[in-house]
Amino acid sequence: MKQKLFLAAMAAIAMTSCSNDETLEINTGTERAIDFRTAMATRAIETTISNLDSFYVTAFNENIINAPYFKDLKFKKREENSTIFVSEDKYYYPGDGTNLTFYAYAPSAEELGSGSNLEIDNTIKNLTLKGFSPADSIPDQVDFIATKTTGNNKNNVDSVPLVFKHCLSQIEIKAIQQNPNNSYSFEIKGVRIAQAISKGDFDFTAFASESESESGWNLSAYTDKQIYTYEFDEPKDMAQGASLMDKCGGAMLIPQQLTAWDVVNNKENTRKGAYISLLLKITTKDGALVYPFKEDAEAGKEYAWAAIPVDTKWEAGKKYVYRLNFANGAGYVDPEEDTNKGKPILDGEVKFDVEVTDWESHDYTGNMENGEITEDLDETDTEDPWGGE
């Protein structure tokens, strides 16, 4: 598999993708209520069987075209530490073997955020979440899991497997000083993920298809972009290899192809290119303030935002860990700052240490000076593709 990474900032970026799923089973029978039982724990650290207290199900009967069999029915754990999920209102399979189609999801549309609503198409037995938008504040964002399956009383007497998948992309940001430049000290007070499309429609049937390229998301009706922010109570020291989202786990954002901020030709970012930004204070080892720049510091600003353009393609159900290495630079003045938009914060030699790790754990590192890396992730190839020093 060949992949091109286009990077145009004085920082290093690494991405980690992982497969996240959740498997449950439906206990069924001619005279038994439809209940849900866990079958396999997830590999994710977000929504898991252990912390999933409830989910919602909408069901269709293939022979009924004017209404769902039931809608937005809540299933809760029967008791603490139980693997059985039950509903307060009991429903049963039709006795004639008619198929039921189940759409399961968590949390509810209401809990996912204002503006989200479920639309039901009884004719084609489909469910769509319309107008979903993640919370502006990263710690307030929630994981969204969903799945689709079918069952009936004849073929599924024992159980029907129900495999939950994570519908969003999780974004985590870390900061390191690999081969640290001991001349500078970096303090981080917050993170931003800027200019991602902020709203979309989610098609449950498309998401549940076997096509690996089908995320279920349709963003064509929406153009608004958002800056997602997380500011810390206390600053973090980059020299200690700061994990910047240890309390919230990471952002939960809509899968999409990012278009990077063109820092050369569009410094003020009027085209709303994407970037990651850190709220920074940079000092020399003797305590002299380097960033924020003098005019901002004199105006009372203790920290200022430093941005790194990104053009990642986020996919549903994957986690992306951006490891920003400021050993050789500190990015550019965030275009949301009042002055010096797009100006390099530490001018000089630009080098990148880039680590790309997918779920199969292919690890490569190397230096890059010209803004482009072509990476060959052949599983049998152990040679450093950059001819490392």
mmCIF file of C-alpha atoms in Angstrom:
data_model
loop_
_atom_site.group_PDB
_atom_site.id
_atom_site.type_symbol
_atom_site.label_atom_id
_atom_site.label_comp_id
_atom_site.label_asym_id
_atom_site.label_seq_id
_atom_site.Cartn_x
_atom_site.Cartn_y
_atom_site.Cartn_z
ATOM 1 C CA MET A 1 0.000 0.000 0.000
ATOM 2 C CA LYS A 2 1.403 3.384 -0.999
ATOM 3 C CA GLN A 3 0.444 6.508 0.823
ATOM 4 C CA LYS A 4 1.598 10.117 0.385
ATOM 5 C CA LEU A 5 1.861 12.455 3.299
ATOM 6 C CA PHE A 6 2.013 16.175 2.524
ATOM 7 C CA LEU A 7 3.309 18.095 5.534
ATOM 8 C CA ALA A 8 4.105 21.791 5.609
ATOM 9 C CA ALA A 9 4.973 22.710 9.174
ATOM 10 C CA MET A 10 7.924 22.746 11.508
ATOM 11 C CA ALA A 11 6.657 19.865 13.621
ATOM 12 C CA ALA A 12 6.345 16.114 13.338
ATOM 13 C CA ILE A 13 3.087 14.266 12.984
ATOM 14 C CA ALA A 14 2.293 10.614 13.560
ATOM 15 C CA MET A 15 -1.002 8.883 12.950
ATOM 16 C CA THR A 16 -2.249 5.704 14.549
ATOM 17 C CA SER A 17 -5.333 3.992 13.249
ATOM 18 C CA CYS A 18 -7.100 1.184 15.021
ATOM 19 C CA SER A 19 -10.110 -0.997 14.439
ATOM 20 C CA ASN A 20 -12.820 -0.416 17.017
ATOM 21 C CA ASP A 21 -15.866 -2.614 17.267
ATOM 22 C CA GLU A 22 -18.293 -4.052 19.759
ATOM 23 C CA THR A 23 -20.196 -7.325 19.475
ATOM 24 C CA LEU A 24 -23.489 -8.136 21.176
ATOM 25 C CA GLU A 25 -26.031 -10.903 20.699
ATOM 26 C CA ILE A 26 -29.812 -10.900 20.648
ATOM 27 C CA ASN A 27 -31.485 -13.695 22.603
ATOM 28 C CA THR A 28 -34.643 -14.701 20.788
ATOM 29 C CA GLY A 29 -37.451 -17.227 20.907
ATOM 30 C CA THR A 30 -41.079 -17.618 20.054
ATOM 31 C CA GLU A 31 -42.268 -16.646 23.493
ATOM 32 C CA ARG A 32 -39.301 -14.679 24.779
ATOM 33 C CA ALA A 33 -38.752 -10.957 24.643
ATOM 34 C CA ILE A 34 -35.991 -9.617 22.432
ATOM 35 C CA ASP A 35 -33.005 -9.087 24.724
ATOM 36 C CA PHE A 36 -29.355 -8.290 23.987
ATOM 37 C CA ARG A 37 -26.321 -10.128 25.341
ATOM 38 C CA THR A 38 -22.636 -9.194 25.085
ATOM 39 C CA ALA A 39 -20.404 -11.595 23.217
ATOM 40 C CA MET A 40 -17.012 -9.867 22.767
ATOM 41 C CA ALA A 41 -15.349 -6.877 24.375
ATOM 42 C CA THR A 42 -14.226 -3.988 22.202
ATOM 43 C CA ARG A 43 -10.621 -3.021 21.481
ATOM 44 C CA ALA A 44 -11.452 0.636 21.974
ATOM 45 C CA ILE A 45 -11.007 2.626 25.164
ATOM 46 C CA GLU A 46 -14.102 4.734 24.562
ATOM 47 C CA THR A 47 -17.490 2.987 24.490
ATOM 48 C CA THR A 48 -17.012 -0.591 25.691
ATOM 49 C CA ILE A 49 -19.213 -3.380 27.000
ATOM 50 C CA SER A 50 -18.112 -2.477 30.531
ATOM 51 C CA ASN A 51 -19.111 1.191 30.298
ATOM 52 C CA LEU A 52 -22.060 0.783 27.906
ATOM 53 C CA ASP A 53 -25.075 1.037 30.227
ATOM 54 C CA SER A 54 -27.710 1.379 27.517
ATOM 55 C CA PHE A 55 -28.342 1.691 23.803
ATOM 56 C CA TYR A 56 -31.325 2.291 21.523
ATOM 57 C CA VAL A 57 -32.929 0.147 18.840
ATOM 58 C CA THR A 58 -35.310 0.902 15.993
ATOM 59 C CA ALA A 59 -36.789 -2.165 14.280
ATOM 60 C CA PHE A 60 -38.682 -2.742 11.013
ATOM 61 C CA ASN A 61 -40.988 -5.591 10.003
ATOM 62 C CA GLU A 62 -40.389 -6.415 6.327
ATOM 63 C CA ASN A 63 -44.171 -6.764 5.753
ATOM 64 C CA ILE A 64 -45.171 -3.437 7.326
ATOM 65 C CA ILE A 65 -44.630 -0.311 5.227
ATOM 66 C CA ASN A 66 -46.430 2.394 7.202
ATOM 67 C CA ALA A 67 -44.626 2.256 10.561
ATOM 68 C CA PRO A 68 -41.564 0.788 12.289
ATOM 69 C CA TYR A 69 -42.030 -2.329 14.433
ATOM 70 C CA PHE A 70 -40.713 -0.227 17.295
ATOM 71 C CA LYS A 71 -38.803 3.042 17.422
ATOM 72 C CA ASP A 72 -35.952 4.327 19.588
ATOM 73 C CA LEU A 73 -36.494 1.602 22.195
ATOM 74 C CA LYS A 74 -34.030 1.810 25.072
ATOM 75 C CA PHE A 75 -32.209 -1.329 26.221
ATOM 76 C CA LYS A 76 -30.464 -1.206 29.594
ATOM 77 C CA LYS A 77 -28.182 -3.553 31.477
ATOM 78 C CA ARG A 78 -30.313 -5.893 33.529
ATOM 79 C CA GLU A 79 -28.060 -5.381 36.532
ATOM 80 C CA GLU A 80 -24.593 -4.111 37.363
ATOM 81 C CA ASN A 81 -21.825 -6.085 35.627
ATOM 82 C CA SER A 82 -24.441 -8.018 33.658
ATOM 83 C CA THR A 83 -23.956 -8.844 29.991
ATOM 84 C CA ILE A 84 -27.715 -8.867 29.357
ATOM 85 C CA PHE A 85 -29.528 -5.786 28.011
ATOM 86 C CA VAL A 86 -33.327 -5.657 28.306
ATOM 87 C CA SER A 87 -36.083 -3.205 27.457
ATOM 88 C CA GLU A 88 -38.832 -2.077 29.799
ATOM 89 C CA ASP A 89 -41.456 -2.528 27.071
ATOM 90 C CA LYS A 90 -41.210 -6.085 25.737
ATOM 91 C CA TYR A 91 -41.376 -6.948 22.040
ATOM 92 C CA TYR A 92 -41.404 -10.400 20.413
ATOM 93 C CA TYR A 93 -40.627 -11.853 17.002
ATOM 94 C CA PRO A 94 -43.616 -12.375 14.694
ATOM 95 C CA GLY A 95 -44.640 -16.028 14.897
ATOM 96 C CA ASP A 96 -44.719 -16.516 11.114
ATOM 97 C CA GLY A 97 -40.941 -16.149 10.696
ATOM 98 C CA THR A 98 -41.090 -12.635 9.259
ATOM 99 C CA ASN A 99 -37.719 -10.872 9.279
ATOM 100 C CA LEU A 100 -37.114 -7.946 11.600
ATOM 101 C CA THR A 101 -34.393 -5.456 10.727
ATOM 102 C CA PHE A 102 -32.685 -3.920 13.764
ATOM 103 C CA TYR A 103 -30.792 -0.620 13.884
ATOM 104 C CA ALA A 104 -28.951 -0.267 17.177
ATOM 105 C CA TYR A 105 -27.083 2.850 18.304
ATOM 106 C CA ALA A 106 -25.748 4.710 21.309
ATOM 107 C CA PRO A 107 -26.214 7.265 22.607
ATOM 108 C CA SER A 108 -29.675 8.522 21.626
ATOM 109 C CA ALA A 109 -30.088 11.193 18.946
ATOM 110 C CA GLU A 110 -30.980 13.652 21.701
ATOM 111 C CA GLU A 111 -27.807 12.869 23.655
ATOM 112 C CA LEU A 112 -25.662 13.190 20.522
ATOM 113 C CA GLY A 113 -26.317 16.923 20.445
ATOM 114 C CA SER A 114 -28.715 19.666 19.494
ATOM 115 C CA GLY A 115 -29.922 19.541 15.922
ATOM 116 C CA SER A 116 -29.564 15.756 15.560
ATOM 117 C CA ASN A 117 -32.735 13.874 14.703
ATOM 118 C CA LEU A 118 -33.606 10.400 13.418
ATOM 119 C CA GLU A 119 -35.506 10.136 10.167
ATOM 120 C CA ILE A 120 -37.291 6.870 9.350
ATOM 121 C CA ASP A 121 -38.085 5.645 5.841
ATOM 122 C CA ASN A 122 -40.526 2.772 6.311
ATOM 123 C CA THR A 123 -40.658 1.967 2.590
ATOM 124 C CA ILE A 124 -36.985 1.045 2.279
ATOM 125 C CA LYS A 125 -36.535 0.172 5.973
ATOM 126 C CA ASN A 126 -33.813 2.729 6.472
ATOM 127 C CA LEU A 127 -32.751 5.026 9.290
ATOM 128 C CA THR A 128 -30.830 8.308 8.949
ATOM 129 C CA LEU A 129 -29.377 10.610 11.592
ATOM 130 C CA LYS A 130 -29.813 14.101 10.157
ATOM 131 C CA GLY A 131 -27.788 17.179 11.026
ATOM 132 C CA PHE A 132 -25.346 15.646 13.517
ATOM 133 C CA SER A 133 -22.713 18.056 14.813
ATOM 134 C CA PRO A 134 -20.030 17.329 17.462
ATOM 135 C CA ALA A 135 -19.881 19.611 20.499
ATOM 136 C CA ASP A 136 -17.581 22.620 20.078
ATOM 137 C CA SER A 137 -15.655 21.772 23.255
ATOM 138 C CA ILE A 138 -13.591 18.589 22.829
ATOM 139 C CA PRO A 139 -14.245 17.231 26.375
ATOM 140 C CA ASP A 140 -18.009 17.478 25.705
ATOM 141 C CA GLN A 141 -17.902 15.305 22.560
ATOM 142 C CA VAL A 142 -19.351 11.797 22.737
ATOM 143 C CA ASP A 143 -18.620 8.481 21.084
ATOM 144 C CA PHE A 144 -21.278 7.341 18.590
ATOM 145 C CA ILE A 145 -21.668 3.608 17.874
ATOM 146 C CA ALA A 146 -24.160 1.922 15.568
ATOM 147 C CA THR A 147 -24.984 -1.245 13.669
ATOM 148 C CA LYS A 148 -27.655 -3.011 11.621
ATOM 149 C CA THR A 149 -28.750 -6.657 11.543
ATOM 150 C CA THR A 150 -31.770 -8.860 10.839
ATOM 151 C CA GLY A 151 -33.415 -11.749 12.668
ATOM 152 C CA ASN A 152 -36.512 -13.923 12.933
ATOM 153 C CA ASN A 153 -37.945 -16.537 15.251
ATOM 154 C CA LYS A 154 -37.136 -19.483 12.977
ATOM 155 C CA ASN A 155 -33.498 -18.934 12.065
ATOM 156 C CA ASN A 156 -32.372 -17.130 15.235
ATOM 157 C CA VAL A 157 -33.770 -19.169 18.102
ATOM 158 C CA ASP A 158 -30.529 -18.907 20.081
ATOM 159 C CA SER A 159 -29.027 -15.545 19.125
ATOM 160 C CA VAL A 160 -28.406 -12.956 16.434
ATOM 161 C CA PRO A 161 -24.906 -11.395 16.364
ATOM 162 C CA LEU A 162 -24.979 -7.611 16.587
ATOM 163 C CA VAL A 163 -21.635 -5.923 15.835
ATOM 164 C CA PHE A 164 -21.326 -2.305 16.919
ATOM 165 C CA LYS A 165 -18.871 -0.067 15.089
ATOM 166 C CA HIS A 166 -17.587 3.377 15.975
ATOM 167 C CA CYS A 167 -19.105 5.890 13.548
ATOM 168 C CA LEU A 168 -16.764 8.830 14.228
ATOM 169 C CA SER A 169 -13.022 9.384 13.991
ATOM 170 C CA GLN A 170 -11.153 9.807 17.253
ATOM 171 C CA ILE A 171 -8.358 12.378 17.261
ATOM 172 C CA GLU A 172 -5.689 12.504 19.966
ATOM 173 C CA ILE A 173 -2.800 14.966 20.174
ATOM 174 C CA LYS A 174 0.503 14.381 21.928
ATOM 175 C CA ALA A 175 3.610 16.547 22.082
ATOM 176 C CA ILE A 176 7.221 15.453 22.388
ATOM 177 C CA GLN A 177 10.739 16.828 22.176
ATOM 178 C CA GLN A 178 12.454 13.995 20.367
ATOM 179 C CA ASN A 179 16.186 14.717 20.298
ATOM 180 C CA PRO A 180 15.272 17.685 22.505
ATOM 181 C CA ASN A 181 16.555 21.141 21.822
ATOM 182 C CA ASN A 182 17.761 22.035 25.313
ATOM 183 C CA SER A 183 17.902 25.728 24.462
ATOM 184 C CA TYR A 184 14.122 26.081 24.758
ATOM 185 C CA SER A 185 11.350 25.208 27.169
ATOM 186 C CA PHE A 186 7.797 24.595 25.924
ATOM 187 C CA GLU A 187 4.659 24.883 28.047
ATOM 188 C CA ILE A 188 1.311 23.830 26.561
ATOM 189 C CA LYS A 189 -1.984 25.213 27.848
ATOM 190 C CA GLY A 190 -4.436 23.874 25.256
ATOM 191 C CA VAL A 191 -5.081 22.231 21.898
ATOM 192 C CA ARG A 192 -7.157 23.070 18.843
ATOM 193 C CA ILE A 193 -8.360 21.004 15.905
ATOM 194 C CA ALA A 194 -9.322 23.672 13.432
ATOM 195 C CA GLN A 195 -11.471 23.960 10.311
ATOM 196 C CA ALA A 196 -13.070 20.528 10.048
ATOM 197 C CA ILE A 197 -16.541 20.253 8.518
ATOM 198 C CA SER A 198 -18.831 20.390 11.507
ATOM 199 C CA LYS A 199 -22.107 18.788 10.388
ATOM 200 C CA GLY A 200 -23.249 15.736 8.476
ATOM 201 C CA ASP A 201 -25.992 13.176 7.844
ATOM 202 C CA PHE A 202 -25.429 9.537 8.828
ATOM 203 C CA ASP A 203 -27.026 6.690 6.848
ATOM 204 C CA PHE A 204 -27.211 3.526 8.977
ATOM 205 C CA THR A 205 -27.679 1.152 6.019
ATOM 206 C CA ALA A 206 -24.720 2.566 4.093
ATOM 207 C CA PHE A 207 -22.543 2.385 7.224
ATOM 208 C CA ALA A 208 -23.487 -1.269 7.723
ATOM 209 C CA SER A 209 -22.624 -2.219 4.125
ATOM 210 C CA GLU A 210 -19.674 -4.468 3.358
ATOM 211 C CA SER A 211 -17.908 -1.743 1.392
ATOM 212 C CA GLU A 212 -14.777 -0.600 3.220
ATOM 213 C CA SER A 213 -15.005 2.801 1.541
ATOM 214 C CA GLU A 214 -18.548 3.475 2.804
ATOM 215 C CA SER A 215 -18.531 5.507 6.023
ATOM 216 C CA GLY A 216 -22.252 6.215 6.066
ATOM 217 C CA TRP A 217 -21.591 9.952 6.262
ATOM 218 C CA ASN A 218 -22.870 12.468 3.731
ATOM 219 C CA LEU A 219 -21.455 15.989 4.160
ATOM 220 C CA SER A 220 -22.522 17.398 0.794
ATOM 221 C CA ALA A 221 -25.312 19.534 2.268
ATOM 222 C CA TYR A 222 -22.985 21.251 4.743
ATOM 223 C CA THR A 223 -20.065 23.638 4.309
ATOM 224 C CA ASP A 224 -19.649 25.155 7.784
ATOM 225 C CA LYS A 225 -16.349 24.426 9.513
ATOM 226 C CA GLN A 226 -15.532 24.532 13.195
ATOM 227 C CA ILE A 227 -12.573 25.076 15.524
ATOM 228 C CA TYR A 228 -12.662 22.473 18.311
ATOM 229 C CA THR A 229 -10.829 23.502 21.473
ATOM 230 C CA TYR A 230 -9.625 22.011 24.751
ATOM 231 C CA GLU A 231 -7.818 24.281 27.232
ATOM 232 C CA PHE A 232 -6.186 22.783 30.314
ATOM 233 C CA ASP A 233 -6.483 23.841 33.936
ATOM 234 C CA GLU A 234 -2.703 23.586 34.317
ATOM 235 C CA PRO A 235 0.030 23.874 31.638
ATOM 236 C CA LYS A 236 1.895 20.760 30.525
ATOM 237 C CA ASP A 237 5.672 20.541 30.019
ATOM 238 C CA MET A 238 6.515 19.215 26.553
ATOM 239 C CA ALA A 239 9.879 17.917 27.745
ATOM 240 C CA GLN A 240 7.999 15.270 29.720
ATOM 241 C CA GLY A 241 6.304 13.895 26.592
ATOM 242 C CA ALA A 242 2.950 15.461 27.304
ATOM 243 C CA SER A 243 -0.210 13.477 26.585
ATOM 244 C CA LEU A 244 -2.505 16.397 25.919
ATOM 245 C CA MET A 245 -5.858 14.614 26.029
ATOM 246 C CA ASP A 246 -5.380 12.247 28.941
ATOM 247 C CA LYS A 247 -8.516 13.474 30.714
ATOM 248 C CA CYS A 248 -10.948 13.464 27.779
ATOM 249 C CA GLY A 249 -9.401 10.665 25.698
ATOM 250 C CA GLY A 250 -9.565 12.559 22.415
ATOM 251 C CA ALA A 251 -11.859 14.422 20.081
ATOM 252 C CA MET A 252 -14.785 12.615 18.404
ATOM 253 C CA LEU A 253 -15.228 14.171 14.953
ATOM 254 C CA ILE A 254 -16.985 13.465 11.670
ATOM 255 C CA PRO A 255 -14.941 11.357 9.193
ATOM 256 C CA GLN A 256 -13.766 13.466 6.260
ATOM 257 C CA GLN A 257 -10.868 14.455 4.035
ATOM 258 C CA LEU A 258 -9.143 17.520 5.468
ATOM 259 C CA THR A 259 -7.761 20.263 3.258
ATOM 260 C CA ALA A 260 -4.648 21.740 4.861
ATOM 261 C CA TRP A 261 -4.166 25.421 5.639
ATOM 262 C CA ASP A 262 -2.016 26.919 2.862
ATOM 263 C CA VAL A 263 0.327 28.832 5.116
ATOM 264 C CA VAL A 264 2.402 30.125 2.180
ATOM 265 C CA ASN A 265 -0.340 31.582 -0.028
ATOM 266 C CA ASN A 266 -3.188 32.132 2.417
ATOM 267 C CA LYS A 267 -1.675 33.184 5.728
ATOM 268 C CA GLU A 268 -4.945 34.538 7.117
ATOM 269 C CA ASN A 269 -6.635 31.255 6.186
ATOM 270 C CA THR A 270 -9.642 32.816 4.498
ATOM 271 C CA ARG A 271 -10.112 29.466 2.716
ATOM 272 C CA LYS A 272 -10.443 27.733 6.098
ATOM 273 C CA GLY A 273 -7.739 25.095 5.656
ATOM 274 C CA ALA A 274 -7.318 22.547 8.446
ATOM 275 C CA TYR A 275 -4.638 22.617 11.110
ATOM 276 C CA ILE A 276 -3.783 21.511 14.642
ATOM 277 C CA SER A 277 -2.747 24.193 17.091
ATOM 278 C CA LEU A 278 -1.176 24.261 20.553
ATOM 279 C CA LEU A 279 -1.574 27.062 23.075
ATOM 280 C CA LEU A 280 2.113 27.632 23.824
ATOM 281 C CA LYS A 281 4.612 29.532 25.877
ATOM 282 C CA ILE A 282 8.212 29.193 24.683
ATOM 283 C CA THR A 283 11.140 30.434 26.742
ATOM 284 C CA THR A 284 14.898 30.004 26.530
ATOM 285 C CA LYS A 285 16.619 27.887 29.161
ATOM 286 C CA ASP A 286 17.556 31.142 30.911
ATOM 287 C CA GLY A 287 13.932 32.318 31.047
ATOM 288 C CA ALA A 288 13.713 34.769 28.134
ATOM 289 C CA LEU A 289 10.267 34.757 26.496
ATOM 290 C CA VAL A 290 10.339 33.696 22.836
ATOM 291 C CA TYR A 291 6.620 33.141 22.200
ATOM 292 C CA PRO A 292 4.142 34.863 22.465
ATOM 293 C CA PHE A 293 5.952 37.525 20.510
ATOM 294 C CA LYS A 294 6.869 40.796 22.202
ATOM 295 C CA GLU A 295 3.844 42.855 21.180
ATOM 296 C CA ASP A 296 1.438 40.188 22.407
ATOM 297 C CA ALA A 297 3.344 39.670 25.646
ATOM 298 C CA GLU A 298 3.294 43.421 26.294
ATOM 299 C CA ALA A 299 -0.483 43.324 25.789
ATOM 300 C CA GLY A 300 -0.695 40.792 28.636
ATOM 301 C CA LYS A 301 -0.859 37.561 26.663
ATOM 302 C CA GLU A 302 0.895 34.719 28.506
ATOM 303 C CA TYR A 303 0.298 32.002 25.879
ATOM 304 C CA ALA A 304 -0.356 32.087 22.114
ATOM 305 C CA TRP A 305 -1.498 29.535 19.550
ATOM 306 C CA ALA A 306 1.051 27.754 17.313
ATOM 307 C CA ALA A 307 -0.423 25.928 14.308
ATOM 308 C CA ILE A 308 0.586 22.974 12.107
ATOM 309 C CA PRO A 309 -1.330 22.394 8.814
ATOM 310 C CA VAL A 310 -2.822 18.890 8.365
ATOM 311 C CA ASP A 311 -4.485 17.166 5.397
ATOM 312 C CA THR A 312 -5.337 13.764 6.857
ATOM 313 C CA LYS A 313 -8.230 11.673 5.623
ATOM 314 C CA TRP A 314 -10.178 10.676 8.734
ATOM 315 C CA GLU A 315 -12.027 7.373 8.467
ATOM 316 C CA ALA A 316 -14.874 6.090 10.610
ATOM 317 C CA GLY A 317 -13.842 3.759 13.429
ATOM 318 C CA LYS A 318 -10.179 4.765 13.409
ATOM 319 C CA LYS A 319 -8.101 6.615 15.954
ATOM 320 C CA TYR A 320 -5.494 9.138 14.822
ATOM 321 C CA VAL A 321 -2.721 10.093 17.231
ATOM 322 C CA TYR A 322 -0.827 13.207 16.156
ATOM 323 C CA ARG A 323 2.582 13.319 17.818
ATOM 324 C CA LEU A 324 3.932 16.823 17.398
ATOM 325 C CA ASN A 325 7.719 16.976 17.683
ATOM 326 C CA PHE A 326 9.039 20.480 18.262
ATOM 327 C CA ALA A 327 12.720 19.542 18.340
ATOM 328 C CA ASN A 328 13.481 21.588 15.210
ATOM 329 C CA GLY A 329 10.756 24.225 15.187
ATOM 330 C CA ALA A 330 7.381 25.305 16.545
ATOM 331 C CA GLY A 331 4.999 25.709 13.622
ATOM 332 C CA TYR A 332 3.336 28.973 12.607
ATOM 333 C CA VAL A 333 1.351 31.695 14.322
ATOM 334 C CA ASP A 334 -2.265 30.515 14.342
ATOM 335 C CA PRO A 335 -4.370 32.397 11.745
ATOM 336 C CA GLU A 336 -6.913 33.118 14.490
ATOM 337 C CA GLU A 337 -4.355 35.233 16.348
ATOM 338 C CA ASP A 338 -4.662 39.013 15.976
ATOM 339 C CA THR A 339 -1.146 39.604 14.639
ATOM 340 C CA ASN A 340 1.618 37.827 12.681
ATOM 341 C CA LYS A 341 -0.737 35.235 11.168
ATOM 342 C CA GLY A 342 1.225 32.437 9.487
ATOM 343 C CA LYS A 343 4.603 33.690 10.621
ATOM 344 C CA PRO A 344 7.143 30.950 11.569
ATOM 345 C CA ILE A 345 7.589 30.930 15.326
ATOM 346 C CA LEU A 346 11.139 29.566 15.366
ATOM 347 C CA ASP A 347 12.736 30.282 11.994
ATOM 348 C CA GLY A 348 15.530 28.101 10.629
ATOM 349 C CA GLU A 349 16.114 24.539 9.416
ATOM 350 C CA VAL A 350 12.977 22.499 8.852
ATOM 351 C CA LYS A 351 13.192 18.741 9.502
ATOM 352 C CA PHE A 352 10.521 16.205 10.234
ATOM 353 C CA ASP A 353 10.571 13.019 12.268
ATOM 354 C CA VAL A 354 7.513 11.222 10.978
ATOM 355 C CA GLU A 355 6.145 8.032 12.484
ATOM 356 C CA VAL A 356 3.205 6.363 10.794
ATOM 357 C CA THR A 357 1.648 3.444 12.607
ATOM 358 C CA ASP A 358 -1.471 1.704 11.406
ATOM 359 C CA TRP A 359 -3.330 -1.019 13.278
ATOM 360 C CA GLU A 360 -0.988 -3.706 11.922
ATOM 361 C CA SER A 361 1.922 -1.860 13.583
ATOM 362 C CA HIS A 362 4.113 -0.851 10.661
ATOM 363 C CA ASP A 363 6.557 1.637 12.205
ATOM 364 C CA TYR A 364 8.837 3.920 10.215
ATOM 365 C CA THR A 365 10.782 7.017 11.165
ATOM 366 C CA GLY A 366 12.863 9.409 9.128
ATOM 367 C CA ASN A 367 13.717 12.984 8.244
ATOM 368 C CA MET A 368 12.111 15.092 5.546
ATOM 369 C CA GLU A 369 12.981 18.540 4.304
ATOM 370 C CA ASN A 370 11.028 19.055 1.076
ATOM 371 C CA GLY A 371 7.445 18.798 2.282
ATOM 372 C CA GLU A 372 6.537 15.413 0.792
ATOM 373 C CA ILE A 373 7.093 11.799 1.791
ATOM 374 C CA THR A 374 6.117 8.800 -0.312
ATOM 375 C CA GLU A 375 5.686 5.825 1.983
ATOM 376 C CA ASP A 376 5.529 2.151 0.973
ATOM 377 C CA LEU A 377 3.833 0.053 3.654
ATOM 378 C CA ASP A 378 4.699 -3.360 2.216
ATOM 379 C CA GLU A 379 4.287 -5.803 5.101
ATOM 380 C CA THR A 380 7.342 -7.798 3.974
ATOM 381 C CA ASP A 381 9.576 -4.750 3.576
ATOM 382 C CA THR A 382 11.725 -4.039 6.624
ATOM 383 C CA GLU A 383 13.950 -1.474 4.936
ATOM 384 C CA ASP A 384 13.681 2.120 6.157
ATOM 385 C CA PRO A 385 11.854 3.788 3.225
ATOM 386 C CA TRP A 386 13.656 7.055 3.846
ATOM 387 C CA GLY A 387 17.138 5.571 4.121
ATOM 388 C CA GLY A 388 17.442 6.879 7.647
ATOM 389 C CA GLU A 389 20.627 8.448 8.869
#
